[in-house]
Tab-separated table of C-alpha atoms in Angstrom:
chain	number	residue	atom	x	y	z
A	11	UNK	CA	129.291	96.226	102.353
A	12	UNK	CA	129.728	98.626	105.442
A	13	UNK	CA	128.259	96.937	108.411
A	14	UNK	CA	125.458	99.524	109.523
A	15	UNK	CA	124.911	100.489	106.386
A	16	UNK	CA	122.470	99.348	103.532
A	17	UNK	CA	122.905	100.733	99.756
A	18	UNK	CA	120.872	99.662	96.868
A	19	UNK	CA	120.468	101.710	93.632
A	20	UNK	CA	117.041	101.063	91.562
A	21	UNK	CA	115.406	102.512	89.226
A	22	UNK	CA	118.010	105.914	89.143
A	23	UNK	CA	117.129	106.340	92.705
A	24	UNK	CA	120.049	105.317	95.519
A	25	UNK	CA	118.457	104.376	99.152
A	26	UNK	CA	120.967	104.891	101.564
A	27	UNK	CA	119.750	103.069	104.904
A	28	UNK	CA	121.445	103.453	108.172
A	29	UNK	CA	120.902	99.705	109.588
A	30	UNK	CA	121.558	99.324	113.316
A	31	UNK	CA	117.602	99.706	114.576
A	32	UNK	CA	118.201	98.515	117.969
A	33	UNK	CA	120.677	100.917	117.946
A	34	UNK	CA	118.391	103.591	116.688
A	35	UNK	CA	120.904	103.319	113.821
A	36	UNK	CA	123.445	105.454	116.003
A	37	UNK	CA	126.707	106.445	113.415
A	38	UNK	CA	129.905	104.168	114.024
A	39	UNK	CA	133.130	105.507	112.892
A	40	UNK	CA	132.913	102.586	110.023
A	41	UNK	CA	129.415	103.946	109.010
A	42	UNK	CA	131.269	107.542	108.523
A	43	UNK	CA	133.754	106.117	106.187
A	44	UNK	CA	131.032	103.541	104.642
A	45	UNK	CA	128.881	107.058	103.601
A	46	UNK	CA	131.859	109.098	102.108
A	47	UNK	CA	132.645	106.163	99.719
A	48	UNK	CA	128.652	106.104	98.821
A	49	UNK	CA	128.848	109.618	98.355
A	50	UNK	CA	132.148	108.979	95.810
A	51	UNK	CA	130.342	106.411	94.340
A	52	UNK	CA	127.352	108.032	93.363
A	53	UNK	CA	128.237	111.495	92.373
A	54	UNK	CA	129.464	110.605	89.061
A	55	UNK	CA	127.175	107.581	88.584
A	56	UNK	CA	124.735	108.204	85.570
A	57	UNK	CA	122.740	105.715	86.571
A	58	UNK	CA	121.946	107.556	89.930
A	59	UNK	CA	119.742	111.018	89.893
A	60	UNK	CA	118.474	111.409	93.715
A	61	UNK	CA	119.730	109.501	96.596
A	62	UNK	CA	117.352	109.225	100.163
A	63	UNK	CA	118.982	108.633	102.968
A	64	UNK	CA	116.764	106.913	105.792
A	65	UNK	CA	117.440	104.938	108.927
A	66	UNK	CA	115.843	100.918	109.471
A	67	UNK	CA	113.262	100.211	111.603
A	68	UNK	CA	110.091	102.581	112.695
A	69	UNK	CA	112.096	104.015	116.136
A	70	UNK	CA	114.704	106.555	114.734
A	71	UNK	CA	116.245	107.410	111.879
A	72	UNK	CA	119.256	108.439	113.862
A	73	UNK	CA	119.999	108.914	117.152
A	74	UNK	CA	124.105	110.159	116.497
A	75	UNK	CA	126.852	109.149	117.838
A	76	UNK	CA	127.076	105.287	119.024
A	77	UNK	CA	127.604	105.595	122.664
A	78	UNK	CA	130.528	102.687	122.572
A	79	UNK	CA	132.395	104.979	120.325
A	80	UNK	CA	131.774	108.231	122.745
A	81	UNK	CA	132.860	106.566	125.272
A	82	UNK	CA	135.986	104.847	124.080
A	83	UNK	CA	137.419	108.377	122.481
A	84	UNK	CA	140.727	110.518	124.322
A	85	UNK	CA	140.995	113.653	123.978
A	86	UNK	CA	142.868	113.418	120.831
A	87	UNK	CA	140.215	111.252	119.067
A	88	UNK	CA	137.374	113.624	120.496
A	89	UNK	CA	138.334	116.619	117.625
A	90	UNK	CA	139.082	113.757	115.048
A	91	UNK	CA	135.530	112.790	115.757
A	92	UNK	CA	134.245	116.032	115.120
A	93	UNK	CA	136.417	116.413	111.767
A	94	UNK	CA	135.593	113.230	110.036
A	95	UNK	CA	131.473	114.236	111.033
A	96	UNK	CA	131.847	117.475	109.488
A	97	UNK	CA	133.861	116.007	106.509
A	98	UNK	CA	131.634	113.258	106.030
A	99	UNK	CA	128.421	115.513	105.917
A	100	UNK	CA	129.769	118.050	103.456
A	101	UNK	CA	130.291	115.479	101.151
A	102	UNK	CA	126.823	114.680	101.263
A	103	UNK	CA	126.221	118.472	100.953
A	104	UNK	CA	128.259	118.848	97.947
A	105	UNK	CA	126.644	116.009	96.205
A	106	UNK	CA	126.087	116.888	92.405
A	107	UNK	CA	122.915	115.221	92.364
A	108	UNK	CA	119.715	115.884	94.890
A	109	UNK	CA	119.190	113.971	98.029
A	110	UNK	CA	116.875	113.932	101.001
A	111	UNK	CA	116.587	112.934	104.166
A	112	UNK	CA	113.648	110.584	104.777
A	113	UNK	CA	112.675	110.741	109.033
A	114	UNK	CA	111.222	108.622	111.071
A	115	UNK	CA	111.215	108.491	114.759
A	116	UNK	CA	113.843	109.964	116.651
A	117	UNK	CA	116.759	112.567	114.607
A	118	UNK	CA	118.412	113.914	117.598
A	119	UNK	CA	122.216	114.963	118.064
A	120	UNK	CA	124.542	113.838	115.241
A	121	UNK	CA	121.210	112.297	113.690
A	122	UNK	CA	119.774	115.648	113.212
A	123	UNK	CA	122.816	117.157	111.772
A	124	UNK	CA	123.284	114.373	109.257
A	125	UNK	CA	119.831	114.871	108.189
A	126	UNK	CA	120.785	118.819	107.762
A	127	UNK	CA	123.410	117.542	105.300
A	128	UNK	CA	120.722	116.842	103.338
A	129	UNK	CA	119.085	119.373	100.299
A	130	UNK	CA	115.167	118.768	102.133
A	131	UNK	CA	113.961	116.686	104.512
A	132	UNK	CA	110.812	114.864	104.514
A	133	UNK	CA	109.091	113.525	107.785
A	134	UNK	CA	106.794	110.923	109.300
A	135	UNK	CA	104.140	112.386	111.699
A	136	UNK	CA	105.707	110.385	114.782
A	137	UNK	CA	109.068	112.176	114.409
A	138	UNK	CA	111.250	114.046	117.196
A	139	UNK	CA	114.174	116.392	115.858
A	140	UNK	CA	116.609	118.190	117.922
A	141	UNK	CA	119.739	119.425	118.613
A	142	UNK	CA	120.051	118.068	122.312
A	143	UNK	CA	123.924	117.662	123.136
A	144	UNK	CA	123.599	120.949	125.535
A	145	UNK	CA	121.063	119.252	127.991
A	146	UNK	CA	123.536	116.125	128.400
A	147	UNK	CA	125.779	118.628	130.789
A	148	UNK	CA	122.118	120.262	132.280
A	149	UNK	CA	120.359	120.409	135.994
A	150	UNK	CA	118.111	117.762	136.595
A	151	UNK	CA	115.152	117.565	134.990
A	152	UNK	CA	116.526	118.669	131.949
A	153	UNK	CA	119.172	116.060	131.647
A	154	UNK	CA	118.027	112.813	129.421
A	155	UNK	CA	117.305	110.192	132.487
A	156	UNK	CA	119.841	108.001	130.855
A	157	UNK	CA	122.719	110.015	132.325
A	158	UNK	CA	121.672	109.036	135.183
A	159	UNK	CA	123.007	112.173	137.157
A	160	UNK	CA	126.615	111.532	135.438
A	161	UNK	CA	129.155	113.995	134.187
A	162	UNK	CA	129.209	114.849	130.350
A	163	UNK	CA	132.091	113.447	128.444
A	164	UNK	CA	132.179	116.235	125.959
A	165	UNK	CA	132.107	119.108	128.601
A	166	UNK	CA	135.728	120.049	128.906
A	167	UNK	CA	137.085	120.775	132.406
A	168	UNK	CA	137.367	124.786	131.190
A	169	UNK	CA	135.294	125.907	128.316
A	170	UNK	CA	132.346	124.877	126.741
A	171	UNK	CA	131.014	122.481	124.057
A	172	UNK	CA	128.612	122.920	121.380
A	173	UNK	CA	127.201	120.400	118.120
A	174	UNK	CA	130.421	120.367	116.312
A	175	UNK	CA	128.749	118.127	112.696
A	176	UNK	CA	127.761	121.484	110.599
A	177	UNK	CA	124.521	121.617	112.447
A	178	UNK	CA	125.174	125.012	114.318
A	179	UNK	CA	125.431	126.467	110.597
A	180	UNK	CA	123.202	124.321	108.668
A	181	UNK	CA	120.206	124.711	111.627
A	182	UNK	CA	120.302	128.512	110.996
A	183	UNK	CA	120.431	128.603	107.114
A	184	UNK	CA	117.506	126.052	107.276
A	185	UNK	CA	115.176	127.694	110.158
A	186	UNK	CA	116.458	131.528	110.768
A	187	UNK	CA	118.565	132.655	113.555
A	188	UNK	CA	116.294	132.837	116.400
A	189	UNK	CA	114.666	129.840	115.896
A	190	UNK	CA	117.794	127.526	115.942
A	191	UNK	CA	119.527	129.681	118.859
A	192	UNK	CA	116.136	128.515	121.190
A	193	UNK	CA	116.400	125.381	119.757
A	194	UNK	CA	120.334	124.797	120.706
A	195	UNK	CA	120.054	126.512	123.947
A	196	UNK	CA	116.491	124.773	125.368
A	197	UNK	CA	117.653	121.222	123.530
A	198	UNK	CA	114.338	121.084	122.868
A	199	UNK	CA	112.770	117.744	120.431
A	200	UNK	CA	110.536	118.920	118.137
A	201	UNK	CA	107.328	117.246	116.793
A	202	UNK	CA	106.722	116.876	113.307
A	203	UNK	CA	104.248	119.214	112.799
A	204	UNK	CA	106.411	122.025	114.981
A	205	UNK	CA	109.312	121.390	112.548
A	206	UNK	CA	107.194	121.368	109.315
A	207	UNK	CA	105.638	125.200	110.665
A	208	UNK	CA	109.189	126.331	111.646
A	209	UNK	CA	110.503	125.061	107.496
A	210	UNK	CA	112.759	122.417	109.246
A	211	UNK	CA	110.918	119.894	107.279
A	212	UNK	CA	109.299	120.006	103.659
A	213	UNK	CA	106.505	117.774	104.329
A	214	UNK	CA	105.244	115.282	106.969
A	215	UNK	CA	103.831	112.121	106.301
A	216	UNK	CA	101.464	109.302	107.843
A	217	UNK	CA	103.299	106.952	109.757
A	218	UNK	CA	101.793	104.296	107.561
A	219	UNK	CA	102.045	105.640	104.572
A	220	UNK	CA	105.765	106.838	105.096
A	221	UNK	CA	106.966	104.105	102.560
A	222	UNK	CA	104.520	105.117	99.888
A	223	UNK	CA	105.079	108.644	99.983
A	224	UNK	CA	109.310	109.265	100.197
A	225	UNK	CA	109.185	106.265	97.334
A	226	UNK	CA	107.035	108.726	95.040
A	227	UNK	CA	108.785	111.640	95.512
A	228	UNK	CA	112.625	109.947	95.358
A	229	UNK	CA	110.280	108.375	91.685
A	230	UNK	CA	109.147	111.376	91.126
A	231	UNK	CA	112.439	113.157	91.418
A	232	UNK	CA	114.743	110.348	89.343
A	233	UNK	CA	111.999	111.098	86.455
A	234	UNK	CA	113.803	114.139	85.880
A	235	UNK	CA	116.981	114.879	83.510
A	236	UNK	CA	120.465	113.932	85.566
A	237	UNK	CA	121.784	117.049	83.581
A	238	UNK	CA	119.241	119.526	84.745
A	239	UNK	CA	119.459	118.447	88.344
A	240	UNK	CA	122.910	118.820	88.682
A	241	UNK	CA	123.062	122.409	87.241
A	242	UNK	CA	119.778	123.512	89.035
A	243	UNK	CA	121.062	122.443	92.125
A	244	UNK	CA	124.196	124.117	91.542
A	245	UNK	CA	122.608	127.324	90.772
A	246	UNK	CA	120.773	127.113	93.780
A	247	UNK	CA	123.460	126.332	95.734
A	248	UNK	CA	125.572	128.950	94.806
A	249	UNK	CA	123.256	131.621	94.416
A	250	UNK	CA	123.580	131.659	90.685
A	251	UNK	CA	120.606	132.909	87.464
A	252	UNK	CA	120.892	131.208	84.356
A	253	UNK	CA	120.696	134.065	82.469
A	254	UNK	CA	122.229	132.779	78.936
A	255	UNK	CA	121.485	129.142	78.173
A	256	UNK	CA	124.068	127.785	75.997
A	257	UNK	CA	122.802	126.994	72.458
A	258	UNK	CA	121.986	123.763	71.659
């Protein structure tokens, strides 16, 4: 077992928990390699149809990157970072079988872009979502007041810096142009029921009936044939019609 992580397969449905609340179950670089050998495990598992992927506690799904690991990284480990983030949330993008994001509390940075790895995401009604790594480097008041004033550690001396775990291609394909560019330029956290009217999130839930209702639908969706999953999402995917059915 992956310290931070949680993984428990019942009834054809695998919940994938991130588990460092008082963290707000910020990613470790062990929790990156702990998800790419879920996602191994359960592609080809018949046992598995739909995975959810959630975070502990009723704060935040995911807040991103742990700060102990920003802060410890050179310059070298700063774009291996960014490579084994990307890598890690294609795999969960390429997943053969369906899997959503369940959100409560606070998806912001890398949390938000892990979540966008994800086929849908669901919500609970006291949710925030946002890209906000550009305000880390903004004027006061528009820096997070737990900067405290300081310097950015991903704003290079010369250049910029931008998200760099799929989310400046996956917040497009999932909102529309214009509505991720104000997003990733104002850093702004969205409410739940801002993201469900802008399609960033399927549905939004009760608070207290969160549980309930992302354990129906992951029931709901493991109902279904394992077979006819995997080839509608596939088609889907890729943009496909099943025009000529094979003969059975």
């Amino acid at each position: 077992m992956t310290e931070g992580l949680d993984v428990a397969v019942k009834d054809r449905v695998c919940w994938i928990t991130l588990d460092r609340p008082k963290k707000l179950n910020s990613l470790t670089p062990e929790m990156m390699h702990g998800l790419r050998k879920v996602f191994t495990d359960i592609d080809d598992d018949p046992e598995v149809c739909v995975a959810v992927l959630q975070g502990a506690g009723e704060k935040g799904f995911c807040a991103g990157m742990d700060l102990d690991w920003s802060e410890s990284l050179t310059k070298a480990d700063r774009i291996e970072q960014g490579r084994l983030g990307e890598k890690t949330f294609s795999m969960m993008e390429r997943l053969s079988i369906p899997v959503f994001a369940a959100v409560r509390g606070y998806a912001v940075g890398g949390g938000l872009e892990l979540a966008l790895g994800a086929d849908f995401i669901v919500c609970a009604d006291n949710a925030k979502m946002g890209l906000v790594e550009i305000t880390l480097s903004a004027r006061p008041p528009h820096q997070p007041k737990f900067m405290d004033g300081k310097e950015d550690p991903d704003q290079p001396e010369v250049g910029g810096s931008a998200p760099g775990w799929g989310g400046l291609k996956r917040l497009p394909a999932r909102v529309g142009m214009a509505r991720a560019k104000e997003m990733l330029f104002t850093g702004v956290q969205l409410d739940a029921q801002r993201a469900l009217q802008i399609g960033l999130v399927n549905d939004v839930f009760p608070a207290d009936e969160f549980d309930e209702k992302v354990a129906a639908l992951a029931e709901r969706i493991a109902a279904m044939n394992r077979y006819n999953l995997r080839l509608v999402k596939e088609l889907v995917t890729a943009g496909y019609d099943w025009i000529e059915p094979h003969p059975s």
